[in-house]
Amino acid sequence: MALAKTKAKQVIDRFQIDSPEILSHLEEICWELGAPVRYVPMSGADARLTMTGETGIISIAASDKGKPKSRFSIAHELGHFLLHKDISSALICGQNEMRCWFSKQENYARESDANEFSSELLMPDFLVTPTIKDKRPNFSLIDGISETFGASTTAAAIRFTALTKEAVAIVAYNKSNGYLWSARSKLFIEQNYFIPSGKLSSYTLAHDAVNSSDSGTMQSIDATAWLNLPSWLAEETIKEQTRYSREYDFGISLLWLDSGKLIRN
């Protein structure tokens, strides 16, 4: 991950990226770096990188042209191009690869690196931080990041979690497996609470979303629905807001330790 951040910063410095507008020229940046972008009919994948020596071609599904999704895919493949020179011929990336943020499996490690690079490039910390300073965590704020920087909701949510000073976590889930992965802010990590893997608790909004529908609003729920807590904190609450796509069987919940006994000073 450290190398991904370093490479993204090198690109930011080289092209003097100091506003979201400059990032709108992402395809030109790829061209200058030796990996031009093209849009082609593609089935069963979102993007592909073909490499020959020091040059490459980034291919993006023509059906995604003009969508925020395509920008993340372009930056993802550029990350592969700059980070993974050992690629012998081509890499094909679909939904599984684009959602692979924190996998510890060796075969997905490079996908996590490419996602990290894409996030760091499209949403530089010095541009995102001023937009979230002193703001209450919620998906409206995350949607603003997504719209301003042309990134997916998931990517924007993870970036928000990395930069906010609030105690928040993003938990990814689906109906089939429940918990998939989580990203925690610095303050959340400092509280030393564990988010268990496995099936979703029936007391979570995520559980409601996959089994019926979600209201989309942030609500207070039992803290034990998401966290392993000692008995003296069993009555405490946290805030949760969730987004779920039935089409892709994929959702993310925003958890917020707002105040009270759960926050360790």
GROMACS .gro file of C-alpha atoms in nm:
model
  265
    1MET     CA    1   0.000   0.000   0.000
    2ALA     CA    2   0.286   0.241   0.079
    3LEU     CA    3   0.424   0.204  -0.274
    4ALA     CA    4   0.078   0.273  -0.421
    5LYS     CA    5   0.054   0.599  -0.226
    6THR     CA    6   0.406   0.698  -0.330
    7LYS     CA    7   0.339   0.634  -0.698
    8ALA     CA    8   0.012   0.831  -0.684
    9LYS     CA    9   0.193   1.125  -0.523
   10GLN     CA   10   0.459   1.114  -0.794
   11VAL     CA   11   0.189   1.146  -1.061
   12ILE     CA   12   0.021   1.430  -0.867
   13ASP     CA   13   0.353   1.615  -0.839
   14ARG     CA   14   0.454   1.556  -1.202
   15PHE     CA   15   0.130   1.695  -1.343
   16GLN     CA   16   0.090   1.961  -1.074
   17ILE     CA   17  -0.254   1.840  -0.979
   18ASP     CA   18  -0.402   2.101  -0.747
   19SER     CA   19  -0.773   2.087  -0.831
   20PRO     CA   20  -1.041   1.832  -0.928
   21GLU     CA   21  -1.058   2.001  -1.270
   22ILE     CA   22  -0.706   1.889  -1.361
   23LEU     CA   23  -0.806   1.534  -1.276
   24SER     CA   24  -1.077   1.559  -1.542
   25HIS     CA   25  -0.790   1.515  -1.790
   26LEU     CA   26  -0.716   1.166  -1.665
   27GLU     CA   27  -0.696   1.014  -2.012
   28GLU     CA   28  -0.435   1.270  -2.118
   29ILE     CA   29  -0.233   1.188  -1.805
   30CYS     CA   30  -0.240   0.818  -1.897
   31TRP     CA   31  -0.126   0.904  -2.251
   32GLU     CA   32   0.169   1.104  -2.122
   33LEU     CA   33   0.268   0.818  -1.893
   34GLY     CA   34   0.270   0.570  -2.181
   35ALA     CA   35  -0.064   0.395  -2.134
   36PRO     CA   36  -0.329   0.544  -2.366
   37VAL     CA   37  -0.696   0.475  -2.295
   38ARG     CA   38  -0.943   0.325  -2.540
   39TYR     CA   39  -1.308   0.223  -2.507
   40VAL     CA   40  -1.400  -0.116  -2.650
   41PRO     CA   41  -1.692  -0.359  -2.631
   42MET     CA   42  -1.625  -0.578  -2.330
   43SER     CA   43  -1.820  -0.864  -2.174
   44GLY     CA   44  -1.769  -0.993  -1.822
   45ALA     CA   45  -1.511  -0.730  -1.729
   46ASP     CA   46  -1.481  -0.356  -1.665
   47ALA     CA   47  -1.125  -0.291  -1.776
   48ARG     CA   48  -0.811  -0.449  -1.916
   49LEU     CA   49  -0.443  -0.358  -1.920
   50THR     CA   50  -0.215  -0.487  -2.193
   51MET     CA   51   0.157  -0.426  -2.148
   52THR     CA   52   0.454  -0.454  -2.381
   53GLY     CA   53   0.784  -0.347  -2.232
   54GLU     CA   54   0.748   0.007  -2.097
   55THR     CA   55   0.423   0.085  -2.275
   56GLY     CA   56   0.068  -0.027  -2.222
   57ILE     CA   57  -0.290   0.010  -2.338
   58ILE     CA   58  -0.578   0.063  -2.097
   59SER     CA   59  -0.904  -0.073  -2.234
   60ILE     CA   60  -1.233   0.029  -2.070
   61ALA     CA   61  -1.579  -0.114  -2.132
   62ALA     CA   62  -1.748   0.111  -2.389
   63SER     CA   63  -2.074   0.084  -2.194
   64ASP     CA   64  -1.907   0.264  -1.900
   65LYS     CA   65  -1.780   0.563  -2.101
   66GLY     CA   66  -1.868   0.890  -1.931
   67LYS     CA   67  -1.965   0.726  -1.602
   68PRO     CA   68  -1.776   0.788  -1.273
   69LYS     CA   69  -1.712   0.415  -1.268
   70SER     CA   70  -1.492   0.445  -1.577
   71ARG     CA   71  -1.265   0.704  -1.411
   72PHE     CA   72  -1.191   0.470  -1.123
   73SER     CA   73  -1.132   0.185  -1.369
   74ILE     CA   74  -0.886   0.399  -1.568
   75ALA     CA   75  -0.693   0.499  -1.256
   76HIS     CA   76  -0.702   0.137  -1.133
   77GLU     CA   77  -0.540   0.013  -1.456
   78LEU     CA   78  -0.290   0.300  -1.447
   79GLY     CA   79  -0.199   0.178  -1.100
   80HIS     CA   80  -0.130  -0.169  -1.239
   81PHE     CA   81   0.079  -0.012  -1.517
   82LEU     CA   82   0.298   0.184  -1.276
   83LEU     CA   83   0.314  -0.069  -0.994
   84HIS     CA   84   0.319  -0.411  -1.155
   85LYS     CA   85   0.585  -0.425  -1.422
   86ASP     CA   86   0.598  -0.803  -1.383
   87ILE     CA   87   0.275  -0.840  -1.582
   88SER     CA   88   0.367  -1.060  -1.877
   89SER     CA   89   0.080  -0.975  -2.110
   90ALA     CA   90  -0.258  -0.862  -1.982
   91LEU     CA   91  -0.468  -0.812  -1.671
   92ILE     CA   92  -0.847  -0.829  -1.684
   93CYS     CA   93  -1.038  -0.657  -1.404
   94GLY     CA   94  -1.407  -0.694  -1.321
   95GLN     CA   95  -1.634  -0.624  -1.025
   96ASN     CA   96  -1.446  -0.859  -0.791
   97GLU     CA   97  -1.112  -0.689  -0.861
   98MET     CA   98  -1.251  -0.335  -0.834
   99ARG     CA   99  -1.404  -0.418  -0.496
  100CYS     CA  100  -1.093  -0.587  -0.365
  101TRP     CA  101  -0.972  -0.330  -0.113
  102PHE     CA  102  -0.835  -0.521   0.184
  103SER     CA  103  -0.786  -0.880   0.073
  104LYS     CA  104  -0.493  -1.064   0.228
  105GLN     CA  105  -0.495  -1.330  -0.043
  106GLU     CA  106  -0.178  -1.312  -0.248
  107ASN     CA  107  -0.360  -1.333  -0.583
  108TYR     CA  108  -0.564  -1.023  -0.492
  109ALA     CA  109  -0.284  -0.818  -0.335
  110ARG     CA  110  -0.210  -0.636  -0.659
  111GLU     CA  111  -0.580  -0.546  -0.695
  112SER     CA  112  -0.578  -0.388  -0.349
  113ASP     CA  113  -0.268  -0.191  -0.451
  114ALA     CA  114  -0.433  -0.071  -0.772
  115ASN     CA  115  -0.744   0.039  -0.582
  116GLU     CA  116  -0.531   0.225  -0.329
  117PHE     CA  117  -0.343   0.401  -0.610
  118SER     CA  118  -0.669   0.497  -0.781
  119SER     CA  119  -0.813   0.637  -0.459
  120GLU     CA  120  -0.499   0.837  -0.377
  121LEU     CA  121  -0.478   0.978  -0.730
  122LEU     CA  122  -0.844   1.069  -0.783
  123MET     CA  123  -0.900   1.198  -0.429
  124PRO     CA  124  -0.576   1.359  -0.301
  125ASP     CA  125  -0.586   1.419   0.073
  126PHE     CA  126  -0.503   1.792   0.041
  127LEU     CA  127  -0.812   1.840  -0.180
  128VAL     CA  128  -1.056   1.616   0.008
  129THR     CA  129  -0.975   1.715   0.367
  130PRO     CA  130  -1.103   2.075   0.339
  131THR     CA  131  -1.439   1.949   0.207
  132ILE     CA  132  -1.503   1.726   0.510
  133LYS     CA  133  -1.357   1.936   0.791
  134ASP     CA  134  -1.599   1.970   1.084
  135LYS     CA  135  -1.876   1.792   0.888
  136ARG     CA  136  -2.103   1.527   1.038
  137PRO     CA  137  -2.043   1.182   0.887
  138ASN     CA  138  -2.321   1.073   0.649
  139PHE     CA  139  -2.367   0.947   0.296
  140SER     CA  140  -2.465   1.294   0.170
  141LEU     CA  141  -2.113   1.409   0.256
  142ILE     CA  142  -1.965   1.100   0.089
  143ASP     CA  143  -2.185   1.158  -0.218
  144GLY     CA  144  -2.037   1.507  -0.239
  145ILE     CA  145  -1.686   1.361  -0.251
  146SER     CA  146  -1.797   1.110  -0.513
  147GLU     CA  147  -1.950   1.380  -0.733
  148THR     CA  148  -1.669   1.634  -0.695
  149PHE     CA  149  -1.387   1.389  -0.764
  150GLY     CA  150  -1.565   1.151  -1.000
  151ALA     CA  151  -1.520   0.841  -0.785
  152SER     CA  152  -1.752   0.559  -0.685
  153THR     CA  153  -1.946   0.576  -0.361
  154THR     CA  154  -1.740   0.293  -0.212
  155ALA     CA  155  -1.410   0.457  -0.305
  156ALA     CA  156  -1.530   0.793  -0.170
  157ALA     CA  157  -1.648   0.629   0.154
  158ILE     CA  158  -1.312   0.461   0.211
  159ARG     CA  159  -1.129   0.785   0.137
  160PHE     CA  160  -1.353   0.972   0.380
  161THR     CA  161  -1.279   0.714   0.647
  162ALA     CA  162  -0.906   0.753   0.593
  163LEU     CA  163  -0.916   1.132   0.627
  164THR     CA  164  -1.188   1.215   0.879
  165LYS     CA  165  -1.114   1.299   1.242
  166GLU     CA  166  -1.438   1.129   1.352
  167ALA     CA  167  -1.461   0.773   1.486
  168VAL     CA  168  -1.616   0.605   1.183
  169ALA     CA  169  -1.593   0.276   0.998
  170ILE     CA  170  -1.710   0.152   0.660
  171VAL     CA  171  -1.828  -0.210   0.655
  172ALA     CA  172  -1.885  -0.391   0.324
  173TYR     CA  173  -2.135  -0.675   0.316
  174ASN     CA  174  -2.362  -0.886   0.100
  175LYS     CA  175  -2.658  -1.113   0.157
  176SER     CA  176  -2.469  -1.431   0.076
  177ASN     CA  177  -2.178  -1.393   0.317
  178GLY     CA  178  -2.257  -1.104   0.549
  179TYR     CA  179  -1.942  -0.917   0.650
  180LEU     CA  180  -1.684  -0.881   0.370
  181TRP     CA  181  -1.431  -0.623   0.491
  182SER     CA  182  -1.411  -0.300   0.687
  183ALA     CA  183  -1.211   0.023   0.690
  184ARG     CA  184  -1.177   0.221   1.014
  185SER     CA  185  -1.074   0.580   1.076
  186LYS     CA  186  -0.775   0.658   1.296
  187LEU     CA  187  -0.995   0.753   1.592
  188PHE     CA  188  -1.211   0.442   1.550
  189ILE     CA  189  -0.901   0.222   1.554
  190GLU     CA  190  -0.782   0.392   1.872
  191GLN     CA  191  -1.101   0.279   2.049
  192ASN     CA  192  -0.984  -0.081   1.996
  193TYR     CA  193  -1.327  -0.223   1.913
  194PHE     CA  194  -1.350  -0.534   1.697
  195ILE     CA  195  -1.601  -0.572   1.411
  196PRO     CA  196  -1.663  -0.948   1.385
  197SER     CA  197  -1.691  -1.130   1.054
  198GLY     CA  198  -1.977  -1.361   0.965
  199LYS     CA  199  -2.349  -1.318   0.913
  200LEU     CA  200  -2.515  -0.982   0.973
  201SER     CA  201  -2.686  -0.926   1.305
  202SER     CA  202  -3.063  -0.886   1.271
  203TYR     CA  203  -3.027  -0.560   1.464
  204THR     CA  204  -2.820  -0.390   1.193
  205LEU     CA  205  -2.960  -0.170   0.919
  206ALA     CA  206  -2.750  -0.372   0.676
  207HIS     CA  207  -2.953  -0.680   0.768
  208ASP     CA  208  -3.274  -0.487   0.706
  209ALA     CA  209  -3.142  -0.369   0.369
  210VAL     CA  210  -3.061  -0.715   0.230
  211ASN     CA  211  -3.386  -0.867   0.359
  212SER     CA  212  -3.636  -0.592   0.286
  213SER     CA  213  -3.548  -0.229   0.225
  214ASP     CA  214  -3.348   0.048   0.387
  215SER     CA  215  -3.468   0.397   0.467
  216GLY     CA  216  -3.136   0.553   0.374
  217THR     CA  217  -3.128   0.763   0.690
  218MET     CA  218  -2.876   0.741   0.972
  219GLN     CA  219  -3.020   0.578   1.282
  220SER     CA  220  -2.909   0.480   1.631
  221ILE     CA  221  -2.876   0.105   1.682
  222ASP     CA  222  -2.745  -0.125   1.956
  223ALA     CA  223  -2.366  -0.104   1.951
  224THR     CA  224  -2.341  -0.480   2.003
  225ALA     CA  225  -2.508  -0.530   1.663
  226TRP     CA  226  -2.171  -0.447   1.506
  227LEU     CA  227  -1.913  -0.448   1.785
  228ASN     CA  228  -1.781  -0.698   2.037
  229LEU     CA  229  -1.819  -0.507   2.362
  230PRO     CA  230  -1.766  -0.575   2.733
  231SER     CA  231  -2.080  -0.623   2.941
  232TRP     CA  232  -2.071  -0.274   3.093
  233LEU     CA  233  -2.110  -0.122   2.744
  234ALA     CA  234  -2.388  -0.354   2.628
  235GLU     CA  235  -2.654  -0.082   2.650
  236GLU     CA  236  -2.463   0.171   2.440
  237THR     CA  237  -2.565   0.274   2.087
  238ILE     CA  238  -2.386   0.372   1.767
  239LYS     CA  239  -2.513   0.535   1.450
  240GLU     CA  240  -2.548   0.345   1.123
  241GLN     CA  241  -2.641   0.444   0.769
  242THR     CA  242  -2.638   0.193   0.487
  243ARG     CA  243  -2.646   0.161   0.108
  244TYR     CA  244  -2.723  -0.168  -0.064
  245SER     CA  245  -2.753  -0.274  -0.430
  246ARG     CA  246  -2.972  -0.576  -0.496
  247GLU     CA  247  -2.846  -0.591  -0.853
  248TYR     CA  248  -2.488  -0.655  -0.737
  249ASP     CA  249  -2.564  -0.798  -0.391
  250PHE     CA  250  -2.322  -0.552  -0.239
  251GLY     CA  251  -2.364  -0.291   0.033
  252ILE     CA  252  -2.170  -0.065   0.264
  253SER     CA  253  -2.265   0.062   0.608
  254LEU     CA  254  -2.126   0.378   0.764
  255LEU     CA  255  -2.079   0.332   1.139
  256TRP     CA  256  -2.023   0.632   1.364
  257LEU     CA  257  -1.923   0.639   1.730
  258ASP     CA  258  -2.084   0.976   1.790
  259SER     CA  259  -2.018   1.029   2.159
  260GLY     CA  260  -2.067   0.878   2.502
  261LYS     CA  261  -1.898   0.593   2.684
  262LEU     CA  262  -1.777   0.424   2.366
  263ILE     CA  263  -1.531   0.704   2.299
  264ARG     CA  264  -1.212   0.655   2.496
  265ASN     CA  265  -1.037   0.987   2.548
   0.00000   0.00000   0.00000
